[in-house]
Amino acid sequence: SNARGRPDSREKMTSKSVRVVLLGPGLVGRAVCNLLKSSRAIHAQRHGLKFDVVSLIDSSGYLAESKGIADETISSALAWKQSGKRMKDFQGGSAADMKSALSALDIDPSACVVDCTGTDATTPFLVESLGKGAGVVTANKKPMCCPFEMYKKMMETPTKIGFESTVGAGTPVVHTLNHIIASGDKIVKIQGALSGTLGYLMSGLQEGKAYSEVVKEAHKLGFTEPDPRDDLGGMDVARKALILSRLWGSHFEMKDVKVEPLFPERFASLDIPDFMAALPELDEEYAKQVQQAEKDGKALRYVASIDEKSCVVGLKAVEKESPLGRLSGSDNLVEFYTEIYGNKPVVVQGAGAGDAVTAVGIVGDLVRVALAK
Ligand SMILES: NC(=O)c1ccc[n+]([C@@H]2O[C@H](COP(=O)([O-])OP(=O)(O)OC[C@H]3O[C@@H](n4cnc5c(N)ncnc54)[C@H](OP(=O)(O)O)[C@@H]3O)[C@@H](O)[C@H]2O)c1
């Protein structure tokens, strides 16, 4: 054994090269590059793997180097992007759409395409890359929520695709579900708080703050999207719920997920300042719901509830003493109820957002996909 007590046999001498093609060199993409760099020794020693970032692709074009882009060049390209500039204008960059960028690269089994964009435009390319034997890892939820027929295609080679970071950032929610499914234990129900922003909101309401007050506070602190309706509408949670439901085995489409937005229909067409100004109209209604839950010994949470027949996202009063009931703040938490675990669910909890934790999920997936036979 070595100093840490690990058997030396786990330290591989030979190295397998993986060519990483990064779509979306933004906040998360940058954290992935940093983690790949700082984990180089671990990847070589423990897993016999060497990751080389061979291309950075944004919506304007790409930078590519078949032997791997040098660390300093990656750093300058990421800083370039961070300052709001485009890949096509970076030294050595080329203007191209995603189709031409990817066809200029050799997408083969030695490549892994990492999707750190937030667009569904990447979906056909992920499918195509898997078809060529490449690996695919995505933090982008949209491709995993594509029409079911296409999803099925992506999942034909389940060891080649990783999407841990689409649910609960790097927190191993997807891994845990896969693990339970693999055991043969039968899942009965999945229930989770999958939005840090809405977790923050629900905690604030429970403390007695007004709905409008907490939303404004979260907006000011940058905890919400620029338009808070993107969080309050529940669509982001709905996507995560669909991903878990499909992984469990449903054939649901996005339209099958029932979503309760935290604002009425008539608020949807307002501009942002008018929306913010109208929020106090909702204070009484939400305060009432929180108080009613409290009276029943429960806590109100924004929850994704998934069973074999349905996938529902919205407010739910949960037992105060349950894992979800005890949750406070912006953490994500998922309860997996199974036949063998009975009424004591398997619980996974951790940060549900943040570029660095998201990168943990992505790089963990990259290692798994690279080691898959
Ligand atoms: N941040 C988090 O905590 C977190 C956690 C879990 C999952 N995620 C997911 O991770 C993804 C990335 O998030 P982020 O925070 O890193 O966003 P971001 O900083 O906005 O980065 C997105 C990147 O994608 C590029 N891009 C946009 N459209 C593109 C296209 N059509 N083709 C190629 N590149 C394109 C953008 O550059 P241009 O617009 O200049 O092309 C930008 O570099 C999202 O799907 C998000 O939901 C994020």
Coordinates of C-alpha atoms and ligand atoms in Angstrom, one line a residue:
S1 CA 0.0 0.0 0.0
N2 CA 1.1 3.6 -0.5
A3 CA 1.0 6.3 2.1
R4 CA -2.7 6.8 1.8
G5 CA -3.4 3.1 2.2
R6 CA -4.5 2.5 -1.3
P7 CA -3.3 -0.6 -3.0
D8 CA -0.6 0.2 -5.5
S9 CA -2.2 -2.0 -8.1
R10 CA -4.8 0.7 -8.7
E11 CA -2.1 3.1 -10.0
K12 CA -2.0 2.5 -13.7
M13 CA 1.2 3.1 -15.7
T14 CA -0.2 3.0 -19.2
S15 CA -2.2 6.0 -20.4
K16 CA -5.3 6.1 -22.6
S17 CA -5.8 9.5 -24.4
V18 CA -9.2 11.0 -24.6
R19 CA -9.8 13.9 -27.0
V20 CA -12.2 16.4 -25.3
V21 CA -14.3 18.5 -27.6
L22 CA -15.9 21.3 -25.5
L23 CA -19.2 22.9 -26.7
G24 CA -19.8 26.1 -24.7
P25 CA -16.6 27.5 -23.1
G26 CA -18.6 29.6 -20.6
L27 CA -18.8 29.5 -16.8
V28 CA -19.2 25.7 -16.5
G29 CA -16.9 25.0 -19.5
R30 CA -14.1 27.0 -17.8
A31 CA -14.5 25.1 -14.6
V32 CA -14.3 21.8 -16.5
C33 CA -11.0 22.9 -18.1
N34 CA -9.6 23.9 -14.8
L35 CA -10.6 20.7 -13.1
L36 CA -9.2 18.6 -15.9
K37 CA -5.9 20.4 -15.5
S38 CA -5.7 20.1 -11.8
S39 CA -6.7 16.4 -11.8
R40 CA -4.2 15.4 -14.4
A41 CA -2.0 13.4 -12.0
I42 CA -4.9 11.6 -10.4
H43 CA -6.4 10.7 -13.8
A44 CA -3.0 9.3 -14.9
Q45 CA -2.2 7.4 -11.7
R46 CA -5.5 6.1 -10.7
H47 CA -7.2 5.6 -14.0
G48 CA -4.5 5.5 -16.7
L49 CA -6.3 8.4 -18.5
K50 CA -5.0 11.5 -20.2
F51 CA -7.6 14.1 -21.2
D52 CA -6.6 16.5 -24.0
V53 CA -8.9 19.4 -24.8
V54 CA -8.7 19.4 -28.6
S55 CA -11.4 22.0 -29.4
L56 CA -13.4 24.9 -27.9
I57 CA -16.6 25.6 -29.7
D58 CA -19.0 28.5 -29.2
S59 CA -21.9 29.8 -31.4
S60 CA -19.5 31.9 -33.5
G61 CA -16.8 29.3 -34.3
Y62 CA -14.0 27.3 -32.8
L63 CA -10.4 26.8 -31.9
A64 CA -8.9 23.4 -32.5
E65 CA -5.5 21.6 -32.1
S66 CA -5.5 17.9 -32.9
K67 CA -2.8 17.1 -30.4
G68 CA -4.5 19.0 -27.6
I69 CA -4.6 22.8 -27.1
A70 CA -1.8 24.0 -24.8
D71 CA -2.8 25.0 -21.3
E72 CA -1.8 28.6 -21.7
T73 CA -3.8 28.9 -24.9
I74 CA -6.8 27.3 -23.2
S75 CA -6.5 29.9 -20.4
S76 CA -6.3 32.8 -22.8
A77 CA -9.2 31.5 -24.9
L78 CA -11.4 31.1 -21.7
A79 CA -10.4 34.6 -20.5
W80 CA -11.2 35.9 -24.0
K81 CA -14.7 34.3 -23.8
Q82 CA -15.1 35.6 -20.2
S83 CA -14.6 39.2 -21.5
G84 CA -17.5 38.7 -23.8
K85 CA -15.6 38.0 -27.1
R86 CA -16.2 35.2 -29.5
M87 CA -14.2 32.2 -30.4
K88 CA -14.0 33.1 -34.1
D89 CA -12.1 36.2 -33.3
F90 CA -9.5 34.5 -31.0
Q91 CA -6.0 34.1 -32.4
G92 CA -6.1 30.9 -34.5
G93 CA -9.9 30.6 -34.2
S94 CA -12.2 29.9 -37.2
A95 CA -15.7 31.1 -37.9
A96 CA -18.1 28.2 -38.3
D97 CA -21.4 26.9 -37.2
M98 CA -21.5 23.8 -35.0
K99 CA -22.0 21.5 -37.9
S100 CA -18.9 22.6 -39.8
A101 CA -16.9 22.9 -36.6
L102 CA -17.6 19.3 -35.6
S103 CA -17.1 18.0 -39.1
A104 CA -13.6 19.6 -39.2
L105 CA -12.8 17.5 -36.1
D106 CA -12.2 13.8 -36.1
I107 CA -15.1 12.6 -34.0
D108 CA -14.2 8.9 -33.3
P109 CA -14.2 6.6 -30.3
S110 CA -11.1 8.4 -28.9
A111 CA -13.2 11.6 -28.6
C112 CA -15.7 12.8 -26.0
V113 CA -18.0 15.7 -26.7
V114 CA -18.8 17.8 -23.6
D115 CA -21.9 20.0 -23.9
C116 CA -21.7 23.0 -21.6
T117 CA -24.1 25.2 -23.6
G118 CA -27.7 25.9 -22.7
T119 CA -29.3 25.3 -26.1
D120 CA -31.1 22.4 -27.7
A121 CA -29.3 23.1 -31.0
T122 CA -26.6 20.6 -29.8
T123 CA -28.9 17.6 -29.7
P124 CA -28.4 16.3 -33.3
F125 CA -24.7 16.6 -32.9
L126 CA -24.6 14.7 -29.6
V127 CA -26.7 11.9 -31.3
E128 CA -24.3 11.9 -34.3
S129 CA -21.2 11.8 -32.1
L130 CA -22.5 8.8 -30.2
G131 CA -23.2 7.2 -33.5
K132 CA -19.6 7.5 -34.4
G133 CA -18.6 5.8 -31.2
A134 CA -17.5 8.9 -29.3
G135 CA -18.5 9.6 -25.7
V136 CA -20.9 12.4 -24.8
V137 CA -21.1 14.2 -21.5
T138 CA -23.7 17.0 -20.9
A139 CA -24.5 19.6 -18.3
N140 CA -27.0 20.9 -20.7
K141 CA -30.5 19.5 -19.8
K142 CA -32.2 20.4 -23.1
P143 CA -30.8 17.5 -25.2
M144 CA -31.9 15.0 -22.5
C145 CA -35.4 16.4 -22.8
C146 CA -35.6 16.0 -26.6
P147 CA -38.4 14.0 -28.2
F148 CA -38.4 10.5 -26.7
E149 CA -37.5 8.7 -29.9
M150 CA -34.3 10.7 -30.1
Y151 CA -33.6 10.2 -26.4
K152 CA -33.9 6.5 -26.9
K153 CA -31.3 6.7 -29.6
M154 CA -28.9 8.5 -27.3
M155 CA -29.4 5.9 -24.6
E156 CA -28.6 2.9 -27.0
T157 CA -25.1 3.2 -25.7
P158 CA -25.7 4.1 -22.0
T159 CA -22.0 3.6 -21.0
K160 CA -21.0 6.2 -23.6
I161 CA -23.2 9.0 -22.3
G162 CA -23.0 11.0 -19.0
F163 CA -25.5 13.5 -17.7
E164 CA -24.9 13.6 -14.0
S165 CA -24.6 17.4 -14.0
T166 CA -28.1 17.9 -15.5
V167 CA -29.7 17.2 -12.2
G168 CA -28.3 18.6 -8.9
A169 CA -25.1 19.9 -10.5
G170 CA -22.3 17.6 -9.4
T171 CA -24.2 16.0 -6.6
P172 CA -24.6 12.3 -7.6
V173 CA -28.3 12.1 -8.1
V174 CA -28.2 10.4 -11.5
H175 CA -25.5 8.0 -10.3
T176 CA -27.6 7.0 -7.3
L177 CA -30.6 6.3 -9.4
N178 CA -28.6 4.2 -11.9
H179 CA -27.1 2.3 -8.9
I180 CA -30.5 1.5 -7.4
I181 CA -31.8 0.4 -10.8
A182 CA -28.8 -1.8 -11.4
S183 CA -29.3 -3.5 -8.0
G184 CA -32.8 -4.7 -9.1
D185 CA -34.4 -3.0 -6.1
K186 CA -37.7 -1.6 -7.3
I187 CA -38.2 2.2 -7.1
V188 CA -41.5 3.2 -5.8
K189 CA -41.3 7.0 -5.8
I190 CA -38.7 9.8 -6.3
Q191 CA -39.3 13.1 -4.7
G192 CA -36.9 16.0 -4.7
A193 CA -36.1 19.7 -4.3
L194 CA -34.2 20.4 -7.5
S195 CA -33.9 24.2 -7.6
G196 CA -31.5 26.1 -5.4
T197 CA -33.4 29.3 -6.2
L198 CA -36.8 27.9 -5.3
G199 CA -35.2 26.3 -2.2
Y200 CA -34.0 29.7 -1.1
L201 CA -37.5 31.1 -1.8
M202 CA -39.3 28.4 0.2
S203 CA -36.9 28.8 3.2
G204 CA -37.6 32.6 3.2
L205 CA -41.4 32.0 3.1
Q206 CA -41.1 29.5 6.0
E207 CA -39.2 32.2 8.0
G208 CA -42.3 34.4 7.6
K209 CA -41.0 36.7 4.8
A210 CA -43.3 37.9 2.1
Y211 CA -43.2 36.2 -1.3
S212 CA -42.4 39.4 -3.1
E213 CA -39.7 40.3 -0.6
V214 CA -37.8 37.0 -1.0
V215 CA -38.1 37.0 -4.8
K216 CA -36.7 40.6 -4.9
E217 CA -33.9 39.7 -2.5
A218 CA -32.9 36.6 -4.6
H219 CA -33.0 38.7 -7.7
K220 CA -30.8 41.3 -6.2
L221 CA -28.3 38.8 -5.0
G222 CA -28.1 37.2 -8.5
F223 CA -29.6 33.9 -7.2
T224 CA -32.3 34.0 -9.9
E225 CA -32.0 34.3 -13.7
P226 CA -32.1 37.9 -15.0
D227 CA -35.8 37.3 -15.5
P228 CA -36.9 35.6 -12.2
R229 CA -39.8 34.0 -14.1
D230 CA -37.3 31.6 -15.6
D231 CA -36.9 30.1 -12.1
L232 CA -40.4 30.7 -10.8
G233 CA -42.0 29.1 -13.9
G234 CA -40.7 25.7 -12.8
M235 CA -39.5 24.7 -16.3
D236 CA -35.9 24.1 -15.1
V237 CA -37.2 21.7 -12.4
A238 CA -39.5 20.1 -14.9
R239 CA -36.6 19.3 -17.2
K240 CA -34.7 17.7 -14.3
A241 CA -37.8 15.7 -13.3
L242 CA -38.2 14.5 -16.9
I243 CA -34.6 13.4 -17.0
L244 CA -35.0 11.3 -13.7
S245 CA -38.4 9.9 -14.9
R246 CA -36.9 8.8 -18.2
L247 CA -33.9 7.2 -16.6
W248 CA -36.2 5.3 -14.3
G249 CA -38.0 4.0 -17.4
S250 CA -40.9 6.3 -18.4
H251 CA -41.4 7.3 -22.1
F252 CA -42.7 10.8 -21.1
E253 CA -42.3 13.8 -23.2
M254 CA -41.8 17.3 -21.9
K255 CA -45.6 17.9 -22.2
D256 CA -46.4 15.0 -19.9
V257 CA -44.7 16.8 -17.0
K258 CA -47.3 18.8 -15.0
V259 CA -45.8 22.1 -13.9
E260 CA -47.2 24.6 -11.3
P261 CA -45.6 28.0 -12.0
L262 CA -45.3 30.3 -9.0
F263 CA -47.1 33.2 -10.7
P264 CA -50.4 33.5 -12.6
E265 CA -50.7 33.3 -16.4
R266 CA -51.5 37.1 -16.5
F267 CA -48.0 37.9 -15.1
A268 CA -46.3 36.1 -18.0
S269 CA -46.6 39.0 -20.5
L270 CA -45.4 41.8 -18.2
D271 CA -41.9 43.2 -18.7
I272 CA -39.5 42.5 -15.8
P273 CA -40.0 45.8 -13.8
D274 CA -43.8 45.5 -14.1
F275 CA -43.6 41.8 -13.0
M276 CA -41.5 42.7 -10.0
A277 CA -43.9 45.5 -9.1
A278 CA -46.9 43.2 -9.3
L279 CA -45.4 40.5 -7.0
P280 CA -47.0 41.8 -3.7
E281 CA -50.4 40.8 -5.2
L282 CA -49.3 37.2 -4.6
D283 CA -48.0 37.6 -1.0
E284 CA -51.2 36.8 0.8
E285 CA -51.9 33.6 -1.2
Y286 CA -48.5 32.1 -0.6
A287 CA -48.4 33.2 3.1
K288 CA -51.8 31.4 3.5
Q289 CA -50.4 28.2 2.0
V290 CA -47.3 28.3 4.2
Q291 CA -49.4 28.8 7.3
Q292 CA -51.8 26.0 6.4
A293 CA -48.8 23.6 6.0
E294 CA -47.4 24.8 9.3
K295 CA -50.8 24.1 11.0
D296 CA -50.7 20.5 9.7
G297 CA -47.2 20.0 11.0
K298 CA -45.8 20.2 7.5
A299 CA -43.5 22.3 5.5
L300 CA -44.2 23.8 2.0
R301 CA -41.6 22.9 -0.6
Y302 CA -41.3 23.2 -4.4
V303 CA -41.0 19.6 -5.2
A304 CA -40.6 17.3 -8.2
S305 CA -42.7 14.1 -7.5
I306 CA -42.1 11.2 -9.8
D307 CA -43.8 7.8 -9.7
E308 CA -44.4 5.2 -12.3
K309 CA -47.4 6.9 -13.8
S310 CA -46.7 10.6 -13.3
C311 CA -44.3 13.4 -13.1
V312 CA -45.5 16.5 -11.2
V313 CA -43.6 19.7 -10.3
G314 CA -45.0 22.2 -7.9
L315 CA -45.7 23.2 -4.3
K316 CA -46.2 20.4 -1.9
A317 CA -46.6 20.2 1.9
V318 CA -44.2 17.5 3.2
E319 CA -43.8 16.1 6.7
K320 CA -41.7 18.6 8.7
E321 CA -39.5 15.8 10.0
S322 CA -38.8 14.2 6.6
P323 CA -35.5 14.9 4.8
L324 CA -37.2 17.4 2.4
G325 CA -39.1 19.0 5.4
R326 CA -35.8 19.6 7.2
L327 CA -34.1 21.0 4.1
S328 CA -33.3 24.7 4.2
G329 CA -31.5 27.1 1.9
S330 CA -30.4 26.4 -1.6
D331 CA -29.2 22.8 -1.4
N332 CA -30.8 20.2 -3.7
L333 CA -32.1 17.0 -2.1
V334 CA -33.6 13.9 -3.6
E335 CA -35.4 11.1 -1.7
F336 CA -35.5 7.7 -3.5
Y337 CA -38.2 5.4 -2.1
T338 CA -37.7 1.8 -3.0
E339 CA -39.2 -1.6 -2.1
I340 CA -36.2 -2.7 -0.1
Y341 CA -35.5 0.6 1.7
G342 CA -39.2 0.8 2.5
N343 CA -40.3 4.0 4.3
K344 CA -36.7 5.1 4.9
P345 CA -35.6 6.6 1.6
V346 CA -32.1 6.8 0.2
V347 CA -31.3 10.5 0.4
V348 CA -28.9 12.5 -1.7
Q349 CA -28.2 16.1 -0.8
G350 CA -25.7 18.7 -2.0
A351 CA -25.2 21.9 -3.9
G352 CA -27.5 22.1 -6.9
A353 CA -25.7 24.9 -8.7
G354 CA -22.2 26.4 -9.0
D355 CA -19.7 26.1 -11.8
A356 CA -17.1 24.2 -9.8
V357 CA -19.5 21.5 -8.4
T358 CA -21.1 21.1 -11.9
A359 CA -17.6 20.4 -13.2
V360 CA -17.2 17.7 -10.6
G361 CA -20.2 15.9 -12.2
I362 CA -18.9 16.4 -15.7
V363 CA -15.3 15.2 -15.0
G364 CA -16.6 12.2 -13.0
D365 CA -18.7 11.3 -16.1
L366 CA -15.8 11.8 -18.4
V367 CA -13.7 9.3 -16.4
R368 CA -16.6 6.8 -16.4
V369 CA -17.3 7.2 -20.1
A370 CA -13.6 6.9 -21.0
L371 CA -13.2 3.7 -19.0
A372 CA -16.4 2.1 -20.5
K373 CA -15.6 -0.8 -22.8
Ligands
LIG1 N1 -23.9 27.3 -13.8 C1 -24.4 26.3 -13.1 O1 -24.3 26.3 -11.8 C2 -24.9 25.1 -13.8 C3 -25.3 23.9 -13.0 C4 -25.8 22.8 -13.7 C5 -26.0 22.8 -15.0 N2 -25.7 24.0 -15.7 C6 -25.9 24.0 -17.2 O2 -24.6 24.1 -17.8 C7 -24.8 24.8 -19.1 C8 -23.8 26.0 -19.1 O3 -24.1 26.9 -18.1 P1 -23.1 28.2 -17.8 O4 -23.5 28.7 -16.5 O5 -21.7 27.8 -18.1 O6 -23.6 29.1 -19.0 P2 -22.8 30.2 -19.8 O7 -21.7 30.8 -18.9 O8 -23.8 31.1 -20.4 O9 -22.0 29.4 -21.0 C9 -22.7 28.9 -22.1 C10 -21.6 28.9 -23.2 O10 -22.2 28.2 -24.4 C11 -21.9 29.0 -25.5 N3 -23.0 28.8 -26.5 C12 -24.2 29.3 -26.5 N4 -24.9 28.9 -27.6 C13 -24.1 28.0 -28.3 C14 -24.2 27.3 -29.5 N5 -25.3 27.3 -30.2 N6 -23.2 26.6 -29.9 C15 -22.0 26.6 -29.2 N7 -21.8 27.3 -28.0 C16 -22.9 28.0 -27.6 C17 -21.8 30.4 -25.0 O11 -21.0 31.3 -25.8 P3 -21.7 32.2 -27.0 O12 -23.1 32.6 -26.6 O13 -20.8 33.3 -27.2 O14 -21.7 31.3 -28.2 C18 -21.1 30.2 -23.7 O15 -19.7 30.1 -23.9 C19 -26.3 25.2 -19.1 O16 -27.0 24.3 -19.8 C20 -26.7 25.1 -17.7 O17 -28.1 24.9 -17.5 C21 -25.1 25.1 -15.1

